[in-house]
Each structure stands twice: as C-alpha cells, then as structure tokens.
Amino acid sequence: MTCDECGTALTAPGKYCSGACRQRAYRRRARDVVPTSLRLDSFIGRAAEVADLTKLLARTRIVTVTGPPGVGKSRLVHEVVAHRQNVLFVELADVSRVPDLLTAEPALLVLDGCEGVAGDCAALIARHPSLRVLATSHSPLAVAGEQQYRLKPLSRHESKRLFSDRATALDSEFDAKSALLDFVCEQLDRLPLALELAARLVRVLTLEEIAGRLDDRFAVLTHAPRDAPAHHRSLHAAFDRAYQLLTDEEKVALHQFALVPGTIDADLAERLQARSLLEPGPAMLESVRQFALPGVSVAPPSPQAEPEETALSWRDERLLRVAAMVAEGLTNKQIADDLHVSLRTVEADVRDLKTVLGVRSRAQIAAWTTRA
C-alpha cells in the first residue's frame, strides 16, 4: 500500500503517510469541489431571505433550504455564505467524497443539491454531530435538529427587477415598463430560473412574442449560459431532475393532479408537497402543471440545431419578418421601429440572416425572400 498523495510506501493501514499529506489532499480535493468564484451577474432581491437564513444559522446546527425546481435555492445559499470564513461548499455529485474533505473541519459545510443523495447526506451529518450544515434540497433531510426553510418564488416586484436586469444586459433598449412584463413574470410563477431563461430570448424575440410562447415554455426556455450546471441548462432539465426522483405512484399522482386538481388522496398530496412539487392548499404552480400534463413535457424537448446546420428554426421566426422588411426596402431603423426592438437587435438579426442564408448583402436577402 502506498500514500494516496505522495506515493510513499505505508507502514500501517491508512490512506496517507503523514498529516502533511492528509492536509495537501484535503486542499487539493477542496479545490475540485468548491467553486472558485461566484456568478458574475447581480443578485436581485431576497434581502429578507438572506436575513432569515443568517439568523437561522446562528442558532441552528442544520438548516435545509427547500423549494420547487428553479426557485433559486443554490443562488441564495451562495449569497448567504459569500463573505463567511472557513466554509466548505460542495456541489453534490458523489457525497462519498465529502468525508475526506472534513479532515480540517470547516466552520460551515454547505451541501448543495442533496435530493439525489439525501440518505448519504443524512448519514454524513450523523457521523459529524458538531458540524454546522447548510443544505439545499427539494425535500428535508429528515435528521435530528434540522430546520427546514422553504424558499418561495420571488415577489412580484423582485421578479420584474430580475427579468429587466437580465434582459437589459442583452438589449439596452429593453422596455422594463411594459405592461406585458407583469404577465410574463406571473405566467412563469416568478421562478428565477424561468425568468432568466426567458430574459435571454430578448435578443431574438419581442416581449410580446415571448409571452405568446409560454404555453410551450419547456420547448422554448432552453438557452442557458454555457457554464450553467446541467440541471439549469433548461427549464425542463430542472423539473425532470425532480420528477425522476419520484416513485411511480407519485408520478401518477402528479399527472393526475395536473389534469384534475384536488383528485389525489391526502397522503400523496403531502408527499408531493414534501418534494416541493405541490404548494400548500394543495395547489400547483403553472410550470409544474404544464410539465406534469401527461404526454406533454415528461420527455425532453428536441435539441435545437445551430443556424449553420439547418433552415430557419422557431427562434428565427422574427428573422423571417426582418427578411421580408429588408425585401421591402426598409432600413434597419425603420425595421426596429416597426418591431419595437432596438436598432442593435435588428443589426444582429440582419447579420444572422446573412449567416443562415449564406449571403453577403441585403440585396441577396431580398432575393432569397422573393424566391421563398
């Protein structure tokens, strides 16, 4: 047997030849699982929630933040611990790696995304009775001394601020006072993930067009930043992660409630509430309902091809309108005014059209439109 860190032959059973190697291994593995930086975009709202969690952590050893998919559990916890010292933040893929990281016990262990390994997380906490833990999960860990903190969707005002912040970052002329913004935020249940994914569409769609597509949100809200974790790359991925952890009986109950609310027994309703897929009442968020309608969204949306690989896709419906306007001889400014978007957006649309169609000039766009 040799030392896992330096390769020296071991004279006694164990993993490391010395305390120094154990510490080096701890630091190396910590670098593997602790985010090196937080997200660069702004944190919107949640002042009351940050204060609540800070107070809970001061008096409670184990706090678990629960809530529906996409409600912002991970982002909130990042904000709560951002300025704390001696915090070990573990994004859980394999909880079996965590014990080795606890050689130098941290002041606070953050377990982010416990829903798939809740039993292992509970066992880990039981083995370290002095460890202070902040966890995120769809449901409580059910360990002694645990305090559950159920995170709700953003307030009406906060949801509009979040959408506007993300949209304005992409289109400086986005109209944050549009009456449609309230409608879009409410339809998306004021869930931060859904709002951020929808806001990214302002580069290619007007707010009116976004609002018109919300009945098909799981096919539309699929364009997350490249560095987003797998379960946040689309709204469907977030909900499917929770869905796959349900028992067959719970899946049937979820579909049944989506079709006819109030028709499942109290025990199943309580179980789905515990998994954050039903709200007290019981009631169901519109996004959960659309996902759970049988045969509608339990399969992932088809991958969308890149523009270079296919003809114009759904996201390019506006490009067809732009192409027609180019063929009419309208300038970019006139097109922007007619579509109620920024000049920069139209300029990007025209560039995209040239790329998609393999042409170099507005005249060639007009010629293609005539042939089409």
Short mmCIF file of C-alpha atoms in Angstrom, two decimals, residues 204-338:
data_model
loop_
_atom_site.label_atom_id
_atom_site.label_comp_id
_atom_site.label_asym_id
_atom_site.label_seq_id
_atom_site.Cartn_x
_atom_site.Cartn_y
_atom_site.Cartn_z
CA VAL A 204 -34.31 37.28 -30.83
CA LEU A 205 -37.91 37.82 -29.73
CA THR A 206 -40.03 40.74 -28.59
CA LEU A 207 -41.69 40.56 -25.17
CA GLU A 208 -44.99 40.01 -26.98
CA GLU A 209 -43.53 37.01 -28.77
CA ILE A 210 -42.08 35.61 -25.56
CA ALA A 211 -45.47 35.95 -23.84
CA GLY A 212 -47.13 34.15 -26.73
CA ARG A 213 -44.86 31.13 -26.35
CA LEU A 214 -45.26 30.49 -22.62
CA ASP A 215 -47.79 27.72 -23.18
CA ASP A 216 -44.87 25.83 -24.70
CA ARG A 217 -42.28 27.00 -22.18
CA PHE A 218 -40.39 23.72 -21.92
CA ALA A 219 -39.57 23.80 -25.63
CA VAL A 220 -38.66 27.48 -25.54
CA LEU A 221 -36.71 28.01 -22.31
CA THR A 222 -33.63 26.04 -23.30
CA HIS A 223 -30.87 28.62 -23.82
CA ALA A 224 -28.87 28.85 -20.58
CA PRO A 225 -25.33 30.22 -20.34
CA ARG A 226 -22.63 27.73 -21.34
CA ASP A 227 -21.29 27.49 -17.78
CA ALA A 228 -24.66 26.65 -16.19
CA PRO A 229 -24.85 23.29 -14.38
CA ALA A 230 -26.60 20.54 -16.33
CA HIS A 231 -29.86 20.79 -14.37
CA HIS A 232 -30.08 24.55 -15.00
CA ARG A 233 -29.44 24.50 -18.75
CA SER A 234 -33.15 24.38 -19.49
CA LEU A 235 -36.37 24.62 -17.52
CA HIS A 236 -37.15 21.05 -18.50
CA ALA A 237 -33.86 19.79 -17.06
CA ALA A 238 -34.62 21.39 -13.69
CA PHE A 239 -38.09 19.87 -13.44
CA ASP A 240 -37.06 16.50 -14.86
CA ARG A 241 -34.40 16.15 -12.15
CA ALA A 242 -37.13 16.38 -9.51
CA TYR A 243 -39.52 14.18 -11.49
CA GLN A 244 -37.04 11.31 -11.86
CA LEU A 245 -36.71 11.06 -8.07
CA LEU A 246 -40.43 10.36 -7.62
CA THR A 247 -41.83 6.87 -7.11
CA ASP A 248 -44.12 5.52 -9.82
CA GLU A 249 -47.10 6.15 -7.54
CA GLU A 250 -46.03 9.76 -7.01
CA LYS A 251 -45.54 10.30 -10.75
CA VAL A 252 -49.07 9.09 -11.45
CA ALA A 253 -50.42 11.35 -8.70
CA LEU A 254 -48.54 14.35 -10.12
CA HIS A 255 -50.02 13.78 -13.58
CA GLN A 256 -53.49 13.26 -12.11
CA PHE A 257 -53.34 16.48 -10.10
CA ALA A 258 -52.18 18.39 -13.18
CA LEU A 259 -55.25 17.18 -15.08
CA VAL A 260 -57.81 17.48 -12.27
CA PRO A 261 -56.59 19.40 -9.19
CA GLY A 262 -57.67 18.03 -5.83
CA THR A 263 -58.27 14.47 -7.01
CA ILE A 264 -55.39 12.71 -5.22
CA ASP A 265 -55.52 11.45 -1.64
CA ALA A 266 -54.10 13.42 1.25
CA ASP A 267 -51.07 11.14 1.75
CA LEU A 268 -49.89 11.54 -1.85
CA ALA A 269 -50.55 15.27 -1.78
CA GLU A 270 -48.43 15.54 1.38
CA ARG A 271 -45.61 13.54 -0.23
CA LEU A 272 -45.61 15.76 -3.31
CA GLN A 273 -45.61 18.86 -1.10
CA ALA A 274 -42.63 17.45 0.79
CA ARG A 275 -40.85 17.13 -2.56
CA SER A 276 -41.75 20.76 -3.42
CA LEU A 277 -43.89 19.82 -6.42
CA LEU A 278 -47.15 20.90 -4.79
CA GLU A 279 -47.77 24.08 -2.84
CA PRO A 280 -49.81 24.24 0.40
CA GLY A 281 -53.51 24.03 -0.26
CA PRO A 282 -52.67 21.83 -2.08
CA ALA A 283 -52.04 23.87 -5.22
CA MET A 284 -49.73 23.57 -8.22
CA LEU A 285 -47.51 26.14 -9.90
CA GLU A 286 -48.36 26.65 -13.55
CA SER A 287 -44.91 25.47 -14.64
CA VAL A 288 -45.31 22.24 -12.65
CA ARG A 289 -48.77 21.75 -14.15
CA GLN A 290 -47.52 22.16 -17.70
CA PHE A 291 -44.64 19.78 -17.06
CA ALA A 292 -46.90 17.17 -15.49
CA LEU A 293 -49.64 17.11 -18.11
CA PRO A 294 -49.42 13.52 -19.39
CA GLY A 295 -47.56 13.23 -22.66
CA VAL A 296 -46.72 16.94 -22.84
CA SER A 297 -43.39 17.61 -21.17
CA VAL A 298 -42.13 14.48 -19.45
CA ALA A 299 -39.83 13.94 -22.44
CA PRO A 300 -37.06 16.47 -23.06
CA PRO A 301 -37.51 18.90 -25.94
CA SER A 302 -35.75 18.04 -29.17
CA PRO A 303 -32.30 19.60 -29.42
CA GLN A 304 -32.31 22.76 -31.49
CA ALA A 305 -29.89 22.75 -34.37
CA GLU A 306 -27.46 25.58 -34.84
CA PRO A 307 -28.32 28.05 -37.63
CA GLU A 308 -25.43 26.84 -39.76
CA GLU A 309 -26.84 23.31 -39.72
CA THR A 310 -30.43 23.83 -40.78
CA ALA A 311 -33.01 26.18 -42.20
CA LEU A 312 -34.61 28.84 -40.02
CA SER A 313 -35.78 27.38 -36.69
CA TRP A 314 -38.50 28.57 -34.30
CA ARG A 315 -36.19 31.17 -32.74
CA ASP A 316 -35.77 32.73 -36.15
CA GLU A 317 -39.42 33.44 -36.91
CA ARG A 318 -38.66 37.09 -36.37
CA LEU A 319 -35.79 36.79 -38.83
CA LEU A 320 -38.35 35.87 -41.49
CA ARG A 321 -40.17 39.10 -40.70
CA VAL A 322 -36.92 41.04 -40.84
CA ALA A 323 -36.06 39.42 -44.18
CA ALA A 324 -39.45 40.45 -45.59
CA MET A 325 -38.92 44.02 -44.40
CA VAL A 326 -35.45 44.10 -45.94
CA ALA A 327 -37.04 42.98 -49.21
CA GLU A 328 -39.49 45.90 -48.92
CA GLY A 329 -36.51 48.25 -48.78
CA LEU A 330 -36.89 49.31 -45.14
CA THR A 331 -33.80 50.47 -43.26
CA ASN A 332 -32.66 48.82 -40.03
CA LYS A 333 -34.00 51.82 -38.09
CA GLN A 334 -37.42 51.52 -39.72
CA ILE A 335 -37.49 47.77 -39.02
CA ALA A 336 -36.57 48.37 -35.37
CA ASP A 337 -39.35 50.93 -35.01
CA ASP A 338 -41.92 48.61 -36.60
#
